[in-house]
Amino acid sequence: MRRDVFQAIADSTRREILQLLAHQQLNLNAVAANFDISRPAISKHIKILTECGLLVIHQQGRERYCQANLNKLKEVQDWVAQYSAFWDKKLQALNSFLVKEKKNRK
Amino acid sequence: MESTQLNTTTVRKEVVLDASSDRVWRALTDKDQMKEWYFTLTDFKPEVGFEFSFSGTGSKGDEYVHLCRVTQAIPGKLLQYTWTYKTYAGTSLVTFELTPEGNKTRLRLTHEGLESFAQNGPDFLASSFNQGWSALIEEGIGTYLKRTA
């Protein structure tokens, strides 16, 4: 399996985990408590997110805390920007078409 | 509610067009008008279940066949279709919402579900719709030259 940001966000549970950690650090138990799936399944997702560089695990005493590194998502933003540019072009073209059509009807 | 950080996989656009919502609707749904600004399709019907496809070439020369199916159509108000790729995983959704504003029309475009294409990796290229772009740009330059002549 690839280990990049795209792989990280390809799964809905992983997106939810990131969502949960976007504004707060939580320990592993607290993360798992938010989901109905098994603890090992959550651990696997956390491992993938860590390997993709989107999560950092801190050991604090006996607790392990997860912290999101959302800066990595910029790669995804850059990719989505292509769609944004596409629609900008298309909507400009639509506008030009309507303007031209209006002139032709006069 | 998604935070803005993670909501990066939805594209939202809003434009006010100098045309009635009926005319904008025709531009969005009449294949002869669509080819002037959007894509050349053999047929288009704003009816739920209608399927259409078009191809585009990615920046690396890959061929991407787009497959779409109309999911909502309310004349003059709302058009929505799925936007998927042949041989690639993922499903996204394109929605056009039209709101009359005096003699003009506010058009809201939403393209959501782009995260479902993530599994295809970073090389899966969004800019896979070069079809018709060169013509568009040439036409744009032509119009510009006429205006500044």
Coordinates of C-alpha atoms in Angstrom, one line a residue:
Chain A
M1 CA 0.0 0.0 0.0
R2 CA 1.2 3.5 -0.8
R3 CA 2.0 5.8 2.0
D4 CA 1.0 9.3 1.0
V5 CA -1.6 11.8 2.0
F6 CA -3.9 10.5 -0.7
Q7 CA -3.9 7.1 0.7
A8 CA -4.5 8.6 4.2
I9 CA -7.7 10.4 3.2
A10 CA -9.0 7.7 0.8
D11 CA -10.8 6.0 3.8
S12 CA -13.8 7.6 5.5
T13 CA -12.8 6.4 9.0
R14 CA -9.4 8.0 8.6
R15 CA -11.0 11.2 7.5
E16 CA -13.2 11.1 10.6
I17 CA -10.2 10.5 12.8
L18 CA -8.4 13.5 11.3
Q19 CA -11.6 15.5 11.8
L20 CA -11.7 14.5 15.4
L21 CA -8.1 15.5 16.0
A22 CA -8.2 18.7 13.9
H23 CA -8.6 20.9 17.0
Q24 CA -7.5 18.8 19.9
Q25 CA -5.0 16.1 20.9
L26 CA -6.5 12.9 22.2
N27 CA -5.2 9.7 23.6
L28 CA -5.7 6.5 21.7
N29 CA -8.5 5.4 24.0
A30 CA -10.4 8.6 23.5
V31 CA -10.1 8.3 19.7
A32 CA -11.3 4.7 19.8
A33 CA -14.3 5.7 22.0
N34 CA -15.7 7.8 19.1
F35 CA -16.0 4.8 16.8
D36 CA -18.1 1.6 16.6
I37 CA -15.3 -0.4 15.0
S38 CA -12.9 -2.6 16.9
R39 CA -9.9 -1.1 18.7
P40 CA -7.4 -3.1 16.5
A41 CA -9.1 -1.6 13.4
I42 CA -8.7 1.9 14.8
S43 CA -5.1 1.2 15.7
K44 CA -4.5 0.1 12.1
H45 CA -6.0 3.4 10.8
I46 CA -3.9 5.4 13.3
K47 CA -0.8 3.5 12.1
I48 CA -1.5 4.3 8.5
L49 CA -2.1 8.0 9.3
T50 CA 1.2 8.1 11.2
E51 CA 3.0 6.5 8.3
C52 CA 1.5 9.0 5.9
G53 CA 2.8 11.8 8.1
L54 CA -0.7 13.1 9.1
L55 CA -0.5 12.0 12.7
V56 CA 2.2 12.2 15.4
I57 CA 2.0 10.1 18.5
H58 CA 3.4 11.5 21.7
Q59 CA 4.1 9.4 24.8
Q60 CA 3.1 11.3 27.9
G61 CA 3.7 9.1 31.0
R62 CA 1.6 6.1 30.4
E63 CA -0.6 7.7 27.8
R64 CA -0.1 7.9 24.1
Y65 CA -1.5 11.1 22.5
C66 CA -2.3 11.6 18.8
Q67 CA -1.7 15.0 17.2
A68 CA -2.8 15.8 13.7
N69 CA -0.4 17.3 11.3
L70 CA -2.9 19.0 8.9
N71 CA -0.2 20.9 7.0
K72 CA 0.3 17.7 5.0
L73 CA -3.1 18.2 3.5
K74 CA -1.8 21.0 1.4
E75 CA -0.8 18.4 -1.2
V76 CA -4.5 17.5 -1.5
Q77 CA -5.5 21.1 -1.7
D78 CA -3.0 21.6 -4.6
W79 CA -4.6 18.6 -6.3
V80 CA -8.1 19.9 -5.8
A81 CA -7.0 23.3 -7.1
Q82 CA -7.0 21.8 -10.6
Y83 CA -10.7 21.2 -10.4
S84 CA -11.2 24.7 -9.1
A85 CA -9.3 26.1 -12.1
F86 CA -11.3 24.0 -14.4
W87 CA -14.6 25.3 -13.1
D88 CA -13.4 28.9 -13.2
K89 CA -12.6 28.4 -16.9
K90 CA -15.9 26.8 -17.6
L91 CA -18.0 29.4 -15.8
Q92 CA -16.1 32.2 -17.6
A93 CA -16.8 30.4 -20.9
L94 CA -20.5 30.1 -19.9
N95 CA -20.6 33.8 -19.1
S96 CA -19.0 34.7 -22.4
F97 CA -21.4 32.5 -24.3
L98 CA -24.4 34.1 -22.7
V99 CA -23.1 37.6 -23.3
K100 CA -22.4 36.7 -27.0
E101 CA -25.8 35.2 -27.3
K102 CA -27.5 38.3 -25.9
K103 CA -25.7 40.5 -28.4
N104 CA -26.7 38.2 -31.3
R105 CA -30.3 38.4 -30.4
K106 CA -30.4 42.2 -30.4
Chain B
M1 CA -20.0 19.8 9.8
E2 CA -16.6 19.5 8.3
S3 CA -13.9 21.9 9.3
T4 CA -12.5 24.1 6.6
Q5 CA -9.2 22.2 6.8
L6 CA -10.7 18.9 5.8
N7 CA -13.3 20.4 3.6
T8 CA -10.7 20.9 0.9
T9 CA -12.1 18.2 -1.3
T10 CA -15.2 20.2 -2.3
V11 CA -15.1 22.9 -4.9
R12 CA -17.7 25.7 -4.6
K13 CA -18.1 28.5 -7.1
E14 CA -20.7 31.3 -7.4
V15 CA -21.2 33.6 -10.4
V16 CA -23.9 36.1 -11.3
L17 CA -24.8 35.8 -15.0
D18 CA -26.4 38.5 -17.1
A19 CA -29.2 36.3 -18.3
S20 CA -32.6 34.9 -17.1
S21 CA -32.6 31.6 -15.3
D22 CA -34.4 30.1 -18.3
R23 CA -31.6 31.1 -20.6
V24 CA -28.9 29.8 -18.2
W25 CA -30.9 26.6 -17.9
R26 CA -30.8 26.2 -21.7
A27 CA -27.1 26.8 -21.8
L28 CA -26.6 24.1 -19.1
T29 CA -28.9 21.5 -20.8
D30 CA -29.1 22.1 -24.5
K31 CA -26.4 20.1 -26.2
D32 CA -26.0 22.6 -29.0
Q33 CA -25.4 25.4 -26.4
M34 CA -23.3 23.1 -24.1
K35 CA -20.7 22.5 -26.8
E36 CA -20.2 26.3 -27.1
W37 CA -18.8 26.5 -23.5
Y38 CA -18.7 23.1 -21.9
F39 CA -18.3 19.8 -23.7
T40 CA -19.4 18.3 -27.0
L41 CA -21.9 15.6 -26.2
T42 CA -23.9 13.4 -28.6
D43 CA -27.0 14.0 -26.6
F44 CA -28.1 15.5 -23.3
K45 CA -31.4 15.3 -21.5
P46 CA -32.1 17.0 -18.1
E47 CA -33.9 13.9 -16.9
V48 CA -33.1 11.8 -13.8
G49 CA -31.2 8.7 -14.9
F50 CA -29.9 10.1 -18.2
E51 CA -26.3 9.0 -18.8
F52 CA -23.6 10.8 -20.8
S53 CA -19.9 10.6 -21.2
F54 CA -17.0 12.6 -22.7
S55 CA -13.3 12.1 -22.8
G56 CA -10.5 14.4 -21.9
T57 CA -6.7 14.1 -21.9
G58 CA -4.7 14.6 -18.7
S59 CA -1.6 16.8 -18.6
K60 CA 0.5 13.6 -19.0
G61 CA -1.4 12.5 -22.1
D62 CA -3.5 10.0 -20.3
E63 CA -7.0 9.5 -21.6
Y64 CA -9.8 10.0 -19.1
V65 CA -13.3 8.9 -20.0
H66 CA -15.8 10.7 -17.8
L67 CA -19.1 9.0 -17.1
C68 CA -22.0 11.0 -15.7
R69 CA -25.6 10.3 -14.7
V70 CA -28.3 12.9 -14.0
T71 CA -29.5 12.6 -10.4
Q72 CA -31.7 15.7 -10.1
A73 CA -33.2 18.1 -12.7
I74 CA -35.6 20.9 -11.8
P75 CA -36.0 23.1 -14.9
G76 CA -34.7 26.6 -14.3
K77 CA -33.6 25.8 -10.8
L78 CA -31.3 22.8 -10.2
L79 CA -29.3 20.3 -12.2
Q80 CA -27.1 17.6 -10.6
Y81 CA -25.2 14.7 -12.0
T82 CA -22.6 12.2 -10.9
W83 CA -19.1 12.6 -12.3
T84 CA -17.0 9.5 -12.4
Y85 CA -14.2 8.1 -14.5
K86 CA -14.1 4.9 -16.5
T87 CA -11.5 2.5 -15.0
Y88 CA -10.8 4.7 -12.0
A89 CA -12.3 4.4 -8.5
G90 CA -14.4 7.1 -6.9
T91 CA -17.6 9.0 -7.5
S92 CA -18.1 12.8 -7.3
L93 CA -21.2 14.9 -7.7
V94 CA -21.7 18.1 -9.7
T95 CA -24.6 20.5 -8.8
F96 CA -25.7 23.6 -10.5
E97 CA -28.2 25.8 -8.6
L98 CA -29.9 28.7 -10.3
T99 CA -31.4 31.7 -8.4
P100 CA -33.0 34.6 -10.2
E101 CA -31.8 38.0 -9.1
G102 CA -33.8 40.6 -11.0
N103 CA -32.9 40.1 -14.7
K104 CA -29.8 38.2 -13.7
T105 CA -29.2 34.7 -12.4
R106 CA -26.9 33.6 -9.6
L107 CA -25.3 30.3 -10.4
R108 CA -23.9 28.1 -7.6
L109 CA -21.7 25.3 -8.6
T110 CA -20.6 22.6 -6.2
H111 CA -18.3 19.7 -7.1
E112 CA -18.1 17.4 -4.1
G113 CA -16.8 13.9 -3.3
L114 CA -13.4 14.6 -4.8
E115 CA -11.8 12.8 -1.8
S116 CA -13.2 9.5 -3.3
F117 CA -10.6 9.9 -6.1
A118 CA -7.8 10.1 -3.6
Q119 CA -7.3 6.3 -3.7
N120 CA -6.1 6.7 -7.3
G121 CA -3.1 8.6 -6.0
P122 CA -1.7 12.1 -6.6
D123 CA -1.0 11.4 -10.2
F124 CA -4.7 10.9 -10.9
L125 CA -5.1 14.2 -12.7
A126 CA -8.0 16.5 -12.3
S127 CA -6.9 18.5 -15.3
S128 CA -8.2 15.7 -17.5
F129 CA -10.6 17.8 -19.5
N130 CA -8.4 19.5 -22.0
Q131 CA -11.0 18.7 -24.6
G132 CA -12.2 22.0 -26.1
W133 CA -9.9 24.1 -24.0
S134 CA -7.6 25.2 -26.8
A135 CA -10.5 26.2 -28.9
L136 CA -11.9 28.1 -26.0
I137 CA -8.6 30.0 -25.4
E138 CA -8.3 30.8 -29.1
E139 CA -11.8 32.1 -29.2
G140 CA -11.1 34.1 -26.1
I141 CA -8.0 35.7 -27.7
G142 CA -10.0 36.3 -30.9
T143 CA -12.7 38.1 -29.0
Y144 CA -10.1 40.1 -27.1
L145 CA -8.3 41.2 -30.3
K146 CA -11.6 42.3 -31.9
R147 CA -12.3 44.4 -28.8
T148 CA -8.9 46.1 -28.7
A149 CA -8.7 46.6 -32.5

